[in-house]
Amino acid sequence: MALRIKSHWQNEDIDRSLAEIGGALAFIAFRIGTDKAITLHCERFVYRDDAQRMLVIQEYLVFLIQIADRLAHGRLSDDERRELITAMARKGVEHVQDNSQDLLGPGDYGSPFIERLNERSGEYAEFNLDDEGPSYSFLRHLGFEIQQLMGEQDENRWVIDQVMDKDGWDAYKRFAKAFRDLFE
């Protein structure tokens, strides 16, 4: 079943704040990350446990926050861009905390996510996104990080290829479309 993403405001006549748009983008990014984690399972890659699956979702969320930052670059001022990405990251932390707590039990899941986001932000800063999408190295980094999480056992050996060639591109395309739609 295809993932349906609602990326238009119900009442388009109302101006939305950057915080509201950032919250919507975080929700969409979390849904896309969840869909891609399910796709990996459907492609017969094997998760050790639910905690590992949540970490894969978080890697997609980090990747899509980086994409949002790049897409906002030409559209918004530096202050507006910072406001948007901060709102998206904060809402992303809430999604990670709530969903992890529901799935894995009580604990602090938001702080490790923030650490991962900060670390990956520095790493992704080296990679380009242009009108055609993320560079090879941008997608390769996402695939590499997911490969590190999934391991290189026989059943997961090719997960980097799946992420780079299919899932990462699809996540980018869906998210970029939703990003544009929310600003219309």
Tab-separated table of C-alpha atoms in Angstrom:
chain	number	residue	atom	x	y	z
A	1	MET	CA	0.000	0.000	0.000
A	2	ALA	CA	1.368	3.403	-0.969
A	3	LEU	CA	2.053	6.026	1.645
A	4	ARG	CA	-0.388	8.913	1.390
A	5	ILE	CA	1.038	12.220	2.542
A	6	LYS	CA	-1.240	15.163	3.206
A	7	SER	CA	0.797	18.218	2.296
A	8	HIS	CA	-1.823	20.904	1.742
A	9	TRP	CA	-3.409	22.972	4.463
A	10	GLN	CA	-7.101	22.364	5.052
A	11	ASN	CA	-7.821	26.104	4.978
A	12	GLU	CA	-5.330	27.569	2.534
A	13	ASP	CA	-6.527	31.140	3.181
A	14	ILE	CA	-4.883	31.223	6.611
A	15	ASP	CA	-1.218	32.190	6.774
A	16	ARG	CA	0.829	29.605	8.647
A	17	SER	CA	3.739	30.414	10.914
A	18	LEU	CA	7.142	28.893	10.278
A	19	ALA	CA	6.699	26.929	13.508
A	20	GLU	CA	3.470	25.395	12.163
A	21	ILE	CA	5.119	24.555	8.850
A	22	GLY	CA	8.118	23.084	10.697
A	23	GLY	CA	5.786	20.922	12.784
A	24	ALA	CA	3.999	19.667	9.681
A	25	LEU	CA	7.340	18.923	7.999
A	26	ALA	CA	8.500	16.947	11.048
A	27	PHE	CA	5.320	14.868	10.984
A	28	ILE	CA	5.713	14.192	7.265
A	29	ALA	CA	9.417	13.335	7.673
A	30	PHE	CA	8.635	10.924	10.517
A	31	ARG	CA	5.962	9.222	8.405
A	32	ILE	CA	8.335	8.916	5.459
A	33	GLY	CA	11.050	7.495	7.735
A	34	THR	CA	8.603	4.968	9.135
A	35	ASP	CA	7.519	4.002	5.630
A	36	LYS	CA	11.141	3.503	4.547
A	37	ALA	CA	11.853	1.356	7.625
A	38	ILE	CA	8.864	-0.797	6.665
A	39	THR	CA	10.091	-0.935	3.071
A	40	LEU	CA	13.433	-2.330	4.228
A	41	HIS	CA	11.597	-5.057	6.135
A	42	CYS	CA	9.452	-5.819	3.076
A	43	GLU	CA	12.633	-6.112	0.994
A	44	ARG	CA	13.703	-8.847	3.419
A	45	PHE	CA	16.272	-6.895	5.389
A	46	VAL	CA	16.205	-8.051	8.999
A	47	TYR	CA	15.844	-5.914	12.116
A	48	ARG	CA	17.283	-7.241	15.346
A	49	ASP	CA	14.531	-5.540	17.374
A	50	ASP	CA	12.192	-2.558	17.514
A	51	ALA	CA	14.931	-0.321	18.931
A	52	GLN	CA	16.995	-0.883	15.784
A	53	ARG	CA	13.974	-0.080	13.604
A	54	MET	CA	13.447	3.192	15.528
A	55	LEU	CA	17.085	4.139	14.933
A	56	VAL	CA	16.609	3.640	11.186
A	57	ILE	CA	13.538	5.895	11.298
A	58	GLN	CA	15.620	8.481	13.153
A	59	GLU	CA	18.341	8.357	10.477
A	60	TYR	CA	15.721	9.145	7.851
A	61	LEU	CA	14.378	11.957	10.023
A	62	VAL	CA	17.881	13.448	10.355
A	63	PHE	CA	18.385	13.121	6.586
A	64	LEU	CA	15.089	14.873	5.850
A	65	ILE	CA	15.829	17.683	8.303
A	66	GLN	CA	19.031	18.257	6.315
A	67	ILE	CA	17.002	18.250	3.096
A	68	ALA	CA	14.551	20.779	4.577
A	69	ASP	CA	17.430	23.050	5.535
A	70	ARG	CA	18.780	22.957	1.983
A	71	LEU	CA	15.347	23.510	0.417
A	72	ALA	CA	14.722	26.468	2.733
A	73	HIS	CA	18.068	28.052	1.852
A	74	GLY	CA	16.960	29.906	-1.285
A	75	ARG	CA	13.399	30.462	-0.135
A	76	LEU	CA	13.830	32.001	3.327
A	77	SER	CA	16.142	34.453	5.061
A	78	ASP	CA	18.759	32.972	7.398
A	79	ASP	CA	16.664	33.857	10.478
A	80	GLU	CA	13.497	32.392	8.961
A	81	ARG	CA	15.363	29.271	7.893
A	82	ARG	CA	16.760	28.830	11.410
A	83	GLU	CA	13.252	29.243	12.865
A	84	LEU	CA	11.797	26.671	10.460
A	85	ILE	CA	14.505	24.063	10.988
A	86	THR	CA	14.522	24.558	14.761
A	87	ALA	CA	10.738	24.053	14.866
A	88	MET	CA	11.049	20.972	12.666
A	89	ALA	CA	13.827	19.516	14.834
A	90	ARG	CA	11.917	20.187	18.064
A	91	LYS	CA	8.803	18.536	16.722
A	92	GLY	CA	10.947	15.679	15.401
A	93	VAL	CA	12.323	15.151	18.916
A	94	GLU	CA	8.742	14.957	20.217
A	95	HIS	CA	7.847	12.330	17.604
A	96	VAL	CA	10.959	10.305	18.437
A	97	GLN	CA	10.300	10.517	22.184
A	98	ASP	CA	6.586	9.686	21.974
A	99	ASN	CA	6.910	6.834	19.485
A	100	SER	CA	9.974	5.320	21.156
A	101	GLN	CA	8.345	5.473	24.562
A	102	ASP	CA	5.191	3.809	23.215
A	103	LEU	CA	7.231	1.071	21.542
A	104	LEU	CA	10.174	0.579	23.895
A	105	GLY	CA	8.934	1.789	27.289
A	106	PRO	CA	9.908	4.731	29.486
A	107	GLY	CA	13.202	6.468	28.849
A	108	ASP	CA	14.928	9.491	27.394
A	109	TYR	CA	14.934	8.974	23.637
A	110	GLY	CA	14.941	12.631	22.650
A	111	SER	CA	18.400	13.561	23.971
A	112	PRO	CA	20.256	10.856	22.019
A	113	PHE	CA	18.326	11.913	18.922
A	114	ILE	CA	19.414	15.541	19.384
A	115	GLU	CA	23.028	14.376	19.737
A	116	ARG	CA	22.695	12.317	16.546
A	117	LEU	CA	21.109	15.248	14.712
A	118	ASN	CA	23.896	17.615	15.780
A	119	GLU	CA	26.589	15.132	14.790
A	120	ARG	CA	25.011	14.327	11.429
A	121	SER	CA	24.411	18.011	10.666
A	122	GLY	CA	28.149	18.536	10.620
A	123	GLU	CA	28.638	15.469	8.447
A	124	TYR	CA	25.885	16.335	5.961
A	125	ALA	CA	27.209	19.904	5.676
A	126	GLU	CA	29.881	18.501	3.345
A	127	PHE	CA	27.314	17.249	0.802
A	128	ASN	CA	25.391	19.043	-1.927
A	129	LEU	CA	21.765	19.282	-2.907
A	130	ASP	CA	20.921	20.917	-6.231
A	131	ASP	CA	17.858	21.197	-8.475
A	132	GLU	CA	18.134	17.505	-9.349
A	133	GLY	CA	18.287	16.366	-5.733
A	134	PRO	CA	20.855	15.170	-3.233
A	135	SER	CA	24.334	14.339	-4.469
A	136	TYR	CA	25.640	10.784	-4.623
A	137	SER	CA	27.671	11.391	-1.455
A	138	PHE	CA	24.593	12.800	0.345
A	139	LEU	CA	22.652	9.588	-0.347
A	140	ARG	CA	25.692	7.414	0.268
A	141	HIS	CA	26.054	8.891	3.752
A	142	LEU	CA	22.436	8.040	4.569
A	143	GLY	CA	22.986	4.514	3.255
A	144	PHE	CA	26.232	4.164	5.194
A	145	GLU	CA	24.623	5.223	8.486
A	146	ILE	CA	21.734	2.817	7.998
A	147	GLN	CA	24.195	0.044	7.054
A	148	GLN	CA	26.042	0.709	10.330
A	149	LEU	CA	22.774	0.313	12.237
A	150	MET	CA	21.618	-2.791	10.361
A	151	GLY	CA	24.964	-4.605	10.306
A	152	GLU	CA	26.576	-6.478	7.460
A	153	GLN	CA	25.239	-9.963	8.082
A	154	ASP	CA	24.251	-11.816	4.918
A	155	GLU	CA	20.633	-10.670	5.056
A	156	ASN	CA	21.587	-6.976	5.485
A	157	ARG	CA	24.728	-6.789	3.368
A	158	TRP	CA	23.082	-4.810	0.555
A	159	VAL	CA	21.003	-2.394	2.625
A	160	ILE	CA	23.270	0.512	1.598
A	161	ASP	CA	22.391	-0.120	-2.067
A	162	GLN	CA	18.667	-0.243	-1.314
A	163	VAL	CA	18.858	3.061	0.550
A	164	MET	CA	21.086	4.837	-1.991
A	165	ASP	CA	19.403	3.623	-5.167
A	166	LYS	CA	15.746	3.521	-4.157
A	167	ASP	CA	14.584	4.467	-0.685
A	168	GLY	CA	16.697	7.590	-0.152
A	169	TRP	CA	15.653	9.002	-3.518
A	170	ASP	CA	12.020	8.224	-2.892
A	171	ALA	CA	12.173	9.802	0.571
A	172	TYR	CA	13.753	12.918	-0.923
A	173	LYS	CA	11.174	13.209	-3.737
A	174	ARG	CA	8.188	12.763	-1.437
A	175	PHE	CA	9.559	15.180	1.128
A	176	ALA	CA	10.596	17.848	-1.402
A	177	LYS	CA	7.103	17.771	-2.909
A	178	ALA	CA	5.491	18.110	0.518
A	179	PHE	CA	7.884	20.959	1.374
A	180	ARG	CA	6.887	22.870	-1.760
A	181	ASP	CA	3.192	22.171	-1.209
A	182	LEU	CA	3.230	23.487	2.361
A	183	PHE	CA	4.694	26.792	1.222
A	184	GLU	CA	2.109	27.321	-1.555
